[in-house]
Short mmCIF file of C-alpha atoms in Angstrom, two decimals:
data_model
loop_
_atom_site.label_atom_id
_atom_site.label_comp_id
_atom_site.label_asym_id
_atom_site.label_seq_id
_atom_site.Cartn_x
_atom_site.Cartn_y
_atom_site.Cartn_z
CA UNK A 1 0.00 0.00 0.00
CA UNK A 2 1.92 3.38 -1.17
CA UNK A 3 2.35 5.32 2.08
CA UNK A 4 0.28 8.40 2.33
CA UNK A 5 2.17 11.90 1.08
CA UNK A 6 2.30 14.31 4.59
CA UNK A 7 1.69 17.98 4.24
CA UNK A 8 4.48 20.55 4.98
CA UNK A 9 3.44 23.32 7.30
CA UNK A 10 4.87 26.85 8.50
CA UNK A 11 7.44 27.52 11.65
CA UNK A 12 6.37 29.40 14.06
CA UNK A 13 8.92 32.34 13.14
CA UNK A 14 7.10 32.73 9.45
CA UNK A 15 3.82 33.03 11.18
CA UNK A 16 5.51 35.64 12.74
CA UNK A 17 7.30 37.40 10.78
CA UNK A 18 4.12 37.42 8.35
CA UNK A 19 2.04 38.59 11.38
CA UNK A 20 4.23 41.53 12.13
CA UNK A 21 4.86 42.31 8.48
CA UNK A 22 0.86 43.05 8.25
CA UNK A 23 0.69 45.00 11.32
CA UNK A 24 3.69 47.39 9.88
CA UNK A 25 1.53 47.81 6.24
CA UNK A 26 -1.62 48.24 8.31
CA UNK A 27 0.06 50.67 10.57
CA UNK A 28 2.32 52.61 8.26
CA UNK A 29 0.77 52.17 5.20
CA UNK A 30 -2.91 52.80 6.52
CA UNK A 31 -4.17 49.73 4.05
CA UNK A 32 -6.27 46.66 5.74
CA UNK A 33 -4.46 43.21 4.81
CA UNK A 34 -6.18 40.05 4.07
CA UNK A 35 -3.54 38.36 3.74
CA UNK A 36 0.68 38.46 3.65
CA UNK A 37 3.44 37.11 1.73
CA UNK A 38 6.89 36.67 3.31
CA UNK A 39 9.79 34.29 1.44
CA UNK A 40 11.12 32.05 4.07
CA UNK A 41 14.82 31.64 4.17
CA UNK A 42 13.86 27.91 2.61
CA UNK A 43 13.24 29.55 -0.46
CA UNK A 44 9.71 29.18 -0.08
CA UNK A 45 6.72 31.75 -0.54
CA UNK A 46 4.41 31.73 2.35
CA UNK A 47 1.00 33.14 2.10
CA UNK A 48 -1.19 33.49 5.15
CA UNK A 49 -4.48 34.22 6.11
CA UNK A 50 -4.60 36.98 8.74
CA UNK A 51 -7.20 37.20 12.13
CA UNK A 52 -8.07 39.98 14.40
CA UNK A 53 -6.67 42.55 12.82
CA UNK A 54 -7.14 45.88 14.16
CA UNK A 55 -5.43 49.43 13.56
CA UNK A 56 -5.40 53.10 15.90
CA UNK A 57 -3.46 56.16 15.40
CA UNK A 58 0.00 54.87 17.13
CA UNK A 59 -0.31 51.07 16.26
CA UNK A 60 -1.81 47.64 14.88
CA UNK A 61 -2.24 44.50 15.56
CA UNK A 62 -3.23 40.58 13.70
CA UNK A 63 -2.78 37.40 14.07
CA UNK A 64 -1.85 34.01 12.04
CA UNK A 65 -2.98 30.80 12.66
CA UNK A 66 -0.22 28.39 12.68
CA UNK A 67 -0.15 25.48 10.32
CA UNK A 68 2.16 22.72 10.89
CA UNK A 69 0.83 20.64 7.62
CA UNK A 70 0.97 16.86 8.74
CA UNK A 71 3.97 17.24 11.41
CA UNK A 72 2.41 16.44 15.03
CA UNK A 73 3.74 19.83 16.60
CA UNK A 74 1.78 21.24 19.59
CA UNK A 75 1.88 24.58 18.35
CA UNK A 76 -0.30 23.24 15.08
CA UNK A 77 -3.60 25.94 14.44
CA UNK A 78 -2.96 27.87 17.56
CA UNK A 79 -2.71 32.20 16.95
CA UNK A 80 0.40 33.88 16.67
CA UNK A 81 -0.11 37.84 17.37
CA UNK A 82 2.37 40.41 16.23
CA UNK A 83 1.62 44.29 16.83
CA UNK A 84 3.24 47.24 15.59
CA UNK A 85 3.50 50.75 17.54
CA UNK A 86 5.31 53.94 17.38
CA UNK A 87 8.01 54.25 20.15
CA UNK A 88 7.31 58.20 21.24
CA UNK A 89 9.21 57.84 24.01
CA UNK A 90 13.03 59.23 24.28
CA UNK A 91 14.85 56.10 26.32
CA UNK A 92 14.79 52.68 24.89
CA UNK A 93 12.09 50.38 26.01
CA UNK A 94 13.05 47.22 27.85
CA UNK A 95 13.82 43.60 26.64
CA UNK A 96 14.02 44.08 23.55
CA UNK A 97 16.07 42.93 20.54
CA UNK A 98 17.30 46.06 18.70
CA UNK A 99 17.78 46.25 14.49
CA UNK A 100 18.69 50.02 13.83
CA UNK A 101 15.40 52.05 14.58
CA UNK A 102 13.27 48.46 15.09
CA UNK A 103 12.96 47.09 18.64
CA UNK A 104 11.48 43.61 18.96
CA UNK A 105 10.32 41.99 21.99
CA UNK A 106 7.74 38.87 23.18
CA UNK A 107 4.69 39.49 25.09
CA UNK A 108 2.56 36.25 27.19
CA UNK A 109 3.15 32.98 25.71
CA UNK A 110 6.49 33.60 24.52
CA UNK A 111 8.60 32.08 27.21
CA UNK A 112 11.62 34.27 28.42
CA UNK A 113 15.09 33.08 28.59
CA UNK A 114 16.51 32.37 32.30
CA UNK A 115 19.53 30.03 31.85
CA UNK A 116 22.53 30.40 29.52
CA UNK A 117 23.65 28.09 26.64
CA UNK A 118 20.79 28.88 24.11
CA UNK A 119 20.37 31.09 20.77
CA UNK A 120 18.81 33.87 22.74
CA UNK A 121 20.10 35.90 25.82
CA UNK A 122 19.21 35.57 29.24
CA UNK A 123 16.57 37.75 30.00
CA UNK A 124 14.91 38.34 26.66
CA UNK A 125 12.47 36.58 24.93
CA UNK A 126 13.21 33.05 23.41
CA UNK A 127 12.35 34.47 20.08
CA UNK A 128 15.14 32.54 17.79
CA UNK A 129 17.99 33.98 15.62
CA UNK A 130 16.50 33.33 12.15
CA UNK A 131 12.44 34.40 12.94
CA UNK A 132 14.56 37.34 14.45
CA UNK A 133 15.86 38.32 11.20
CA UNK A 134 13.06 37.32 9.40
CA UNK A 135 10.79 39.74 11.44
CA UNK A 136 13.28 42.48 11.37
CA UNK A 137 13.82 42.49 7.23
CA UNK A 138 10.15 42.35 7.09
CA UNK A 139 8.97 45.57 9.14
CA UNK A 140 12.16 46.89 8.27
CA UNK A 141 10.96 46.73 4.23
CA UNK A 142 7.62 48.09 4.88
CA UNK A 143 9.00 50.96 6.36
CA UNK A 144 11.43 52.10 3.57
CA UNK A 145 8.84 51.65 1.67
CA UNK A 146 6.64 54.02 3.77
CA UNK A 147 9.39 56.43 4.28
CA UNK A 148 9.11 55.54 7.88
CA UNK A 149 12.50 56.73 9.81
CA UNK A 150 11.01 56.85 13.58
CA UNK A 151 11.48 54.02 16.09
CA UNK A 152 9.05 50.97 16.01
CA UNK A 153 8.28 48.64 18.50
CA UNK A 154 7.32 44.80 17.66
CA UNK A 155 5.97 42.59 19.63
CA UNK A 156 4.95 38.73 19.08
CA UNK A 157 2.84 37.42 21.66
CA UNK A 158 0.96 33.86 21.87
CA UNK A 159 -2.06 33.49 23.83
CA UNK A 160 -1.76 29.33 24.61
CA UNK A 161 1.93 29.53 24.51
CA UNK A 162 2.16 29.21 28.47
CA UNK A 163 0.21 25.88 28.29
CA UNK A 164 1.61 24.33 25.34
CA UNK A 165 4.79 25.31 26.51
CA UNK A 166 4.31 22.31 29.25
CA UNK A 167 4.36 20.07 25.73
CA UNK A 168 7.56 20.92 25.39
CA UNK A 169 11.31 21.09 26.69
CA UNK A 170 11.07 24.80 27.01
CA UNK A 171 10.50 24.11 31.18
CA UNK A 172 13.43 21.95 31.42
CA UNK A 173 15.95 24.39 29.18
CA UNK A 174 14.86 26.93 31.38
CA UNK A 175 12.52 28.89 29.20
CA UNK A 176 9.60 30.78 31.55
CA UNK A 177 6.04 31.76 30.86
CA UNK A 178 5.72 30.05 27.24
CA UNK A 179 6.88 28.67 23.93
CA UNK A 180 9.89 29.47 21.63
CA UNK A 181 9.62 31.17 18.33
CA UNK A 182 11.71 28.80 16.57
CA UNK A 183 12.55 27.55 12.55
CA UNK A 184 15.55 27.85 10.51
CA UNK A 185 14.33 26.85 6.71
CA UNK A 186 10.61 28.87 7.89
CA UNK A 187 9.15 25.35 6.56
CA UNK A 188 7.82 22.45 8.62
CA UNK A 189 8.68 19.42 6.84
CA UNK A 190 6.88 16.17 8.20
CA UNK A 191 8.22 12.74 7.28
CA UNK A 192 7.66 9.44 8.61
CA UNK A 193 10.52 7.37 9.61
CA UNK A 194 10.30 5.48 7.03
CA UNK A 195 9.85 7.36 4.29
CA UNK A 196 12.46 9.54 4.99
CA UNK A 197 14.97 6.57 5.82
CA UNK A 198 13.89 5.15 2.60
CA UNK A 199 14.78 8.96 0.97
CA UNK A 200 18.45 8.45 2.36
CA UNK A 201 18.61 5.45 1.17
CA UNK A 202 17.79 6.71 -2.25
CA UNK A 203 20.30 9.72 -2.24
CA UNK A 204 23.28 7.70 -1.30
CA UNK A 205 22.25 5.25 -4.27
CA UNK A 206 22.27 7.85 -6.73
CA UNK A 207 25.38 9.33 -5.68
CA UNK A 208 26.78 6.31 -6.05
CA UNK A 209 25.09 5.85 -9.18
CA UNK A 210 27.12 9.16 -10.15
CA UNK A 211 30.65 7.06 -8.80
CA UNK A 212 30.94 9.02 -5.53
CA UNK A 213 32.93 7.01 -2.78
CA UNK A 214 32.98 9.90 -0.12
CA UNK A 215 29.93 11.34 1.48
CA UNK A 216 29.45 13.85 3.77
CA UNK A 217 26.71 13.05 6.50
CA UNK A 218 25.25 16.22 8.69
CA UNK A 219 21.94 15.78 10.70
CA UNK A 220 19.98 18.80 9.73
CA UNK A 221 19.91 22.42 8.46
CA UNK A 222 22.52 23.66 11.31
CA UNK A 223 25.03 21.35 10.07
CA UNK A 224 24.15 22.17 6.10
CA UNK A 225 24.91 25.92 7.23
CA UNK A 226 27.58 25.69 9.12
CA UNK A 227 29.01 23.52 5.70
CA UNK A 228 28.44 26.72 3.65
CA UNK A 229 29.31 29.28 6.02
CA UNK A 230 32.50 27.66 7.49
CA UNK A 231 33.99 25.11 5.73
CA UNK A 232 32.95 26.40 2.30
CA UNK A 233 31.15 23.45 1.26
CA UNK A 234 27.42 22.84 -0.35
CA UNK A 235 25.98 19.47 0.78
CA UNK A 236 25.99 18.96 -3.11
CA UNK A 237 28.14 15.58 -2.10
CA UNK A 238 26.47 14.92 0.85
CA UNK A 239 22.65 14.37 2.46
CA UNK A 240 20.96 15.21 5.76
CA UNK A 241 20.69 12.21 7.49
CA UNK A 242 17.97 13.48 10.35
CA UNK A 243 18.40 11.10 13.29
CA UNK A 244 19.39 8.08 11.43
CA UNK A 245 23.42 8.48 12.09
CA UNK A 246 24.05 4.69 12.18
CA UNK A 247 21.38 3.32 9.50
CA UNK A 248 22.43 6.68 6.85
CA UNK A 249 26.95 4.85 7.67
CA UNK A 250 25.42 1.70 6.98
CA UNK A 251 23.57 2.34 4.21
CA UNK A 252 26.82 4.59 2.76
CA UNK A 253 29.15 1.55 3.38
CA UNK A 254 26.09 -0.60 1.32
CA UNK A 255 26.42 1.60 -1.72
CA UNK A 256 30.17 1.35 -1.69
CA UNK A 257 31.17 4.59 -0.11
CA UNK A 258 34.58 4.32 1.49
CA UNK A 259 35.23 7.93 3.17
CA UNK A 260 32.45 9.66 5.17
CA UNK A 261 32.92 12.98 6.81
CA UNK A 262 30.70 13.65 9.55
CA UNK A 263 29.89 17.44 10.42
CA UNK A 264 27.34 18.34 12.95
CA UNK A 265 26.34 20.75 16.04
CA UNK A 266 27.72 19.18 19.40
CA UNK A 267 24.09 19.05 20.93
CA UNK A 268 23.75 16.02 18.17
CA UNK A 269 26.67 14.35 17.73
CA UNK A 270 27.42 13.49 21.39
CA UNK A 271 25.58 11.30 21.39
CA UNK A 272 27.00 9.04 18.88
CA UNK A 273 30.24 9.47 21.30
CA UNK A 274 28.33 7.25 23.35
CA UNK A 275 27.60 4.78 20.66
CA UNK A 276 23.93 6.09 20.83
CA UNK A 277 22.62 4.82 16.79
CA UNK A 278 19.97 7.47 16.86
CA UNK A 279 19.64 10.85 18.25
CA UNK A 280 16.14 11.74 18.33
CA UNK A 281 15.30 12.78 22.10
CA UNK A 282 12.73 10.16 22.29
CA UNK A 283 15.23 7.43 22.65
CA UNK A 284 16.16 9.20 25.31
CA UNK A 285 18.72 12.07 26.80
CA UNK A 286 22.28 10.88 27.85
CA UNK A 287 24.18 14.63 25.82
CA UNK A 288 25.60 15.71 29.33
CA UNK A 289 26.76 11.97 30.70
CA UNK A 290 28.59 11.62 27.21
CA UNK A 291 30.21 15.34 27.48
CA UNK A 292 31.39 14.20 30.91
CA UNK A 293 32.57 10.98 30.27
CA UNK A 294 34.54 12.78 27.48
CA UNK A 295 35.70 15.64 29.92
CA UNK A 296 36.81 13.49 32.79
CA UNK A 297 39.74 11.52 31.66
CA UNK A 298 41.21 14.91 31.16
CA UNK A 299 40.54 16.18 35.24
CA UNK A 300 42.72 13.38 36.86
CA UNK A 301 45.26 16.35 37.52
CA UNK A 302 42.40 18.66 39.15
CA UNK A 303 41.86 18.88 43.22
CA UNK A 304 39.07 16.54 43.63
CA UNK A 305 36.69 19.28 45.11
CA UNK A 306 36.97 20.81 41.63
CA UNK A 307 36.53 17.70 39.90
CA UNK A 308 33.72 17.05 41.78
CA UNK A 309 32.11 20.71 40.79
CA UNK A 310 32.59 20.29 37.15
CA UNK A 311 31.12 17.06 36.70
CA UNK A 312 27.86 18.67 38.76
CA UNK A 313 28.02 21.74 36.33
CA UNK A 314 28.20 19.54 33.39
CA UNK A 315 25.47 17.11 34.30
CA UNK A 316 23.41 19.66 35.62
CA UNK A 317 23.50 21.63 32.50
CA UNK A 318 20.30 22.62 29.97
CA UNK A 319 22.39 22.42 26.72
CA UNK A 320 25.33 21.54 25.56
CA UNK A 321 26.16 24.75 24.80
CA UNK A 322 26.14 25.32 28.70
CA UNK A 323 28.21 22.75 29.40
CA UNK A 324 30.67 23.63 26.85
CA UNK A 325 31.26 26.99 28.49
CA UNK A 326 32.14 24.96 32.19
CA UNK A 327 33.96 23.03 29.75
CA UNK A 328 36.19 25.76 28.71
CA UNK A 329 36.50 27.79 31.83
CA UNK A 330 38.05 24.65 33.68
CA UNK A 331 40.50 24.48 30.96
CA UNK A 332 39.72 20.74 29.37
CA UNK A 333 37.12 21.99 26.69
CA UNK A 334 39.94 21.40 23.57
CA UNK A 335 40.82 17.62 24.78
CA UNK A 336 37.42 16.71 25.90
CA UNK A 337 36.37 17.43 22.16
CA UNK A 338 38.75 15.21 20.91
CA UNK A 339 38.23 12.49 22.75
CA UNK A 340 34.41 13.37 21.46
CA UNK A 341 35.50 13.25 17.81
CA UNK A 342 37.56 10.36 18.36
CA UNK A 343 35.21 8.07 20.11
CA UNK A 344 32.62 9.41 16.94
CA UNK A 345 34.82 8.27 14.60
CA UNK A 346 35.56 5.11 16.11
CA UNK A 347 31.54 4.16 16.31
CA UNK A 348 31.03 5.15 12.79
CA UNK A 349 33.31 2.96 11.62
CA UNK A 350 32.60 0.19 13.60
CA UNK A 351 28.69 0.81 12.19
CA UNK A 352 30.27 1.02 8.52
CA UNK A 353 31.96 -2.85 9.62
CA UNK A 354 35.26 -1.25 9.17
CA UNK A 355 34.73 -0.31 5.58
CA UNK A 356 34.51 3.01 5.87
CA UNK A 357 36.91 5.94 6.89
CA UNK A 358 35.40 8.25 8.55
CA UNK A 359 36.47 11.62 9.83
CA UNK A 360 34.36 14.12 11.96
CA UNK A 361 33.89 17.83 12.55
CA UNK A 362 31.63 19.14 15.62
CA UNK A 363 30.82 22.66 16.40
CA UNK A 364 28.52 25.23 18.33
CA UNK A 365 27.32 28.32 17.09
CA UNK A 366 28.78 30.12 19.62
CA UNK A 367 32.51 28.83 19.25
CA UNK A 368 32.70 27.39 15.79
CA UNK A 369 34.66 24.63 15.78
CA UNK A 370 34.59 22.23 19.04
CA UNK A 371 36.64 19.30 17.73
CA UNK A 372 38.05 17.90 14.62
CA UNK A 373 39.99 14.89 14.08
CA UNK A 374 43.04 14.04 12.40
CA UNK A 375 41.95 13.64 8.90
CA UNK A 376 39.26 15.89 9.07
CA UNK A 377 40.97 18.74 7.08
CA UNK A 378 42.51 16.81 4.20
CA UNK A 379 38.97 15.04 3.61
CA UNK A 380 37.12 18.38 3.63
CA UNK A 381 39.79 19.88 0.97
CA UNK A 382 39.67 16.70 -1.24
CA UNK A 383 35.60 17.39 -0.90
CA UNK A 384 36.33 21.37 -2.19
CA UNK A 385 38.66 20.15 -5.03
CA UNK A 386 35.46 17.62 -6.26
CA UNK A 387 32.91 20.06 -6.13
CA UNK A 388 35.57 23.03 -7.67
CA UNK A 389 35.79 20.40 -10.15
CA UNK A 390 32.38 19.86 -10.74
CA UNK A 391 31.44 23.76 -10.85
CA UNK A 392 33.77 24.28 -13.49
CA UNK A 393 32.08 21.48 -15.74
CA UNK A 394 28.93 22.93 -15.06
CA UNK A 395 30.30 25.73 -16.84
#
């Protein structure tokens, strides 16, 4: 029976950033909306419906209903409210994110940020990086084109985002009062597990259709962009493997592939430092046991009193980010990584039945690169030469 097609759906940051880009035309273009278009950074037109719009002299304010296509996300249909006001006011209002002469801040049901180690500062609003730009291009647009120079104030609020933040992690990563604005392609793209093993599957086989023998394996769209952005490579020899680290190397070493480099953020590759096959959370959370188990072998010289602290900052911490910067201020954050990358390497292989070399790359966004190993640089230039190669034949 052919498995049923799911439907994608929108992030919570488009939603946003399409609910404060109507506010700002209905504000400072005096013209009632419908409807609004934003492109998410996917590449990807998104048109949505608008509700409870309403406009005075100093501000205005709608709504979108979130849409989460066939992906079971908690957030799915609930209302995400942006408004847009005039700051008249000579100081700088509070809690905000600032973008020249656009402040942005959250309002109830957008949880606030009370522990370090995530993409937003303490104290603000856990409204992400890339809805953040997203929402500032957008007003920031409609004002040019208004001829709007004065200060605005944005705000995204979520009426249910205090209870469905109990759905979530958002408690434990110590994220008050309500939900995240999250997304990073603006697109929610639901897949079943096996469907979109049975899509890896199918990449590697045409790439080595084409006569690849190297892939390069990266969980998701952090590790795609950190590809581009810092080790000036396209995933045009590689695929996103999602969660399926050791069924993606065995399926590479089935194909043929002999060299894999593996590039990822820390807060997923951990866990295959602890042999862990696949790192979807509901398999269950062992990040900060692996980053100390990596750390330790490294603190035999400390006082024990101090040893004893940084294991209980490590295992006590809300990401790995967090425990990265414990990590680093006790001095053992460079080796600990390596023994990371190392003990990655050596489960990949063993998962590939020792027919694969693998080499691995790990980073945060904060620091760049954690940890590399030994081979790691001459695989990634052999990748550049390739796709050099394959550019210039293009042309």
């Amino acid at each position: 029976m052919e498995e049923k097609k799911l439907r994608s759906g929108f992030t919570t940051g488009t939603c946003a950033a399409c609910a404060a880009k109507a506010a700002a035309v209905m504000l400072l273009q005096r013209e009632a909306v419908e409807c609004v278009q934003v492109m998410t950074p996917g590449g990807t037109r998104a048109e949505l419906l608008l509700h409870d719009a309403e406009r005075t002299e100093h501000s205005a304010v709608c709504a979108v209903r979130k849409d989460a296509g066939d992906d079971p996300d908690v957030t799915d249909k609930a209302l995400i409210y942006a408004s847009v006001e005039y700051i008249t006011d000579s100081g700088d209002p509070d809690m905000c994110y600032r973008n020249n002469h656009i402040f942005l801040t959250g309002g109830p049901g957008v949880g606030i940020v009370t522990k370090p180690g995530l993409a937003c500062p303490v104290g603000l609003h856990a409204i992400n990086p890339v809805p953040r730009k997203m929402i500032f291009e957008e007003v920031e647009a409609v004002a040019r084109s208004a001829g709007c120079e004065g200060r605005l104030l944005v705000r995204i609020w979520i009426p249910e985002g205090e209870r469905l933040a109990l759905s979530t992690f958002n408690p434990k990563l110590g994220i008050e009062g309500g939900i995240s604005v999250l997304g990073t392609s603006g697109i929610v793209e639901p897949m079943s597990e096996a469907a979109l093993r049975a899509t890896i599957q199918l990449e590697l086989h045409m790439k080595a259709v084409a006569g690849q023998r190297e892939v390069i394996l990266t969980p998701g769209n952090y590790g795609e962009n950190f590809l581009k952005e810092t080790l000036n490579l396209s995933l045009a020899q590689g695929i996103q493997c999602s969660n399926f680290v050791q069924d993606s190397v065995k399926m590479a070493a089935d194909e043929g592939m002999n060299g894999l480099l593996f590039v990822g953020h820390v807060g997923k590759l951990i866990k295959v430092a602890g042999g862990v096959g696949n790192t979807h959370s509901k398999y269950g959370d062992r990040r900060m046991g692996i980053m100390w188990d990596c750390a330790r072998i490294h603190c035999e010289e400390m006082a024990e009193s101090d040893r004893n602290r940084l294991k209980d900052q490590v295992l006590a911490s809300n990401t790995t980010e967090e425990a990265v910067i414990w990590l680093e201020k006790a001095g053992v954050l460079k080796p600990a990584m390596m023994t990371a990358v190392e003990r990655m390497k050596q489960y990949v292989e063993e998962w590939s039945g020792r027919t694969v070399c693998a080499e691995v790359v790990t980073f945060t966004n904060g620091y760049g690169i954690l940890g590399m190993t030994c081979g790691a640089e001459n695989m990634i230039e052999a990748f550049r030469i390739r796709e050099e190669a394959n550019e210039m034949q293009k042309e």
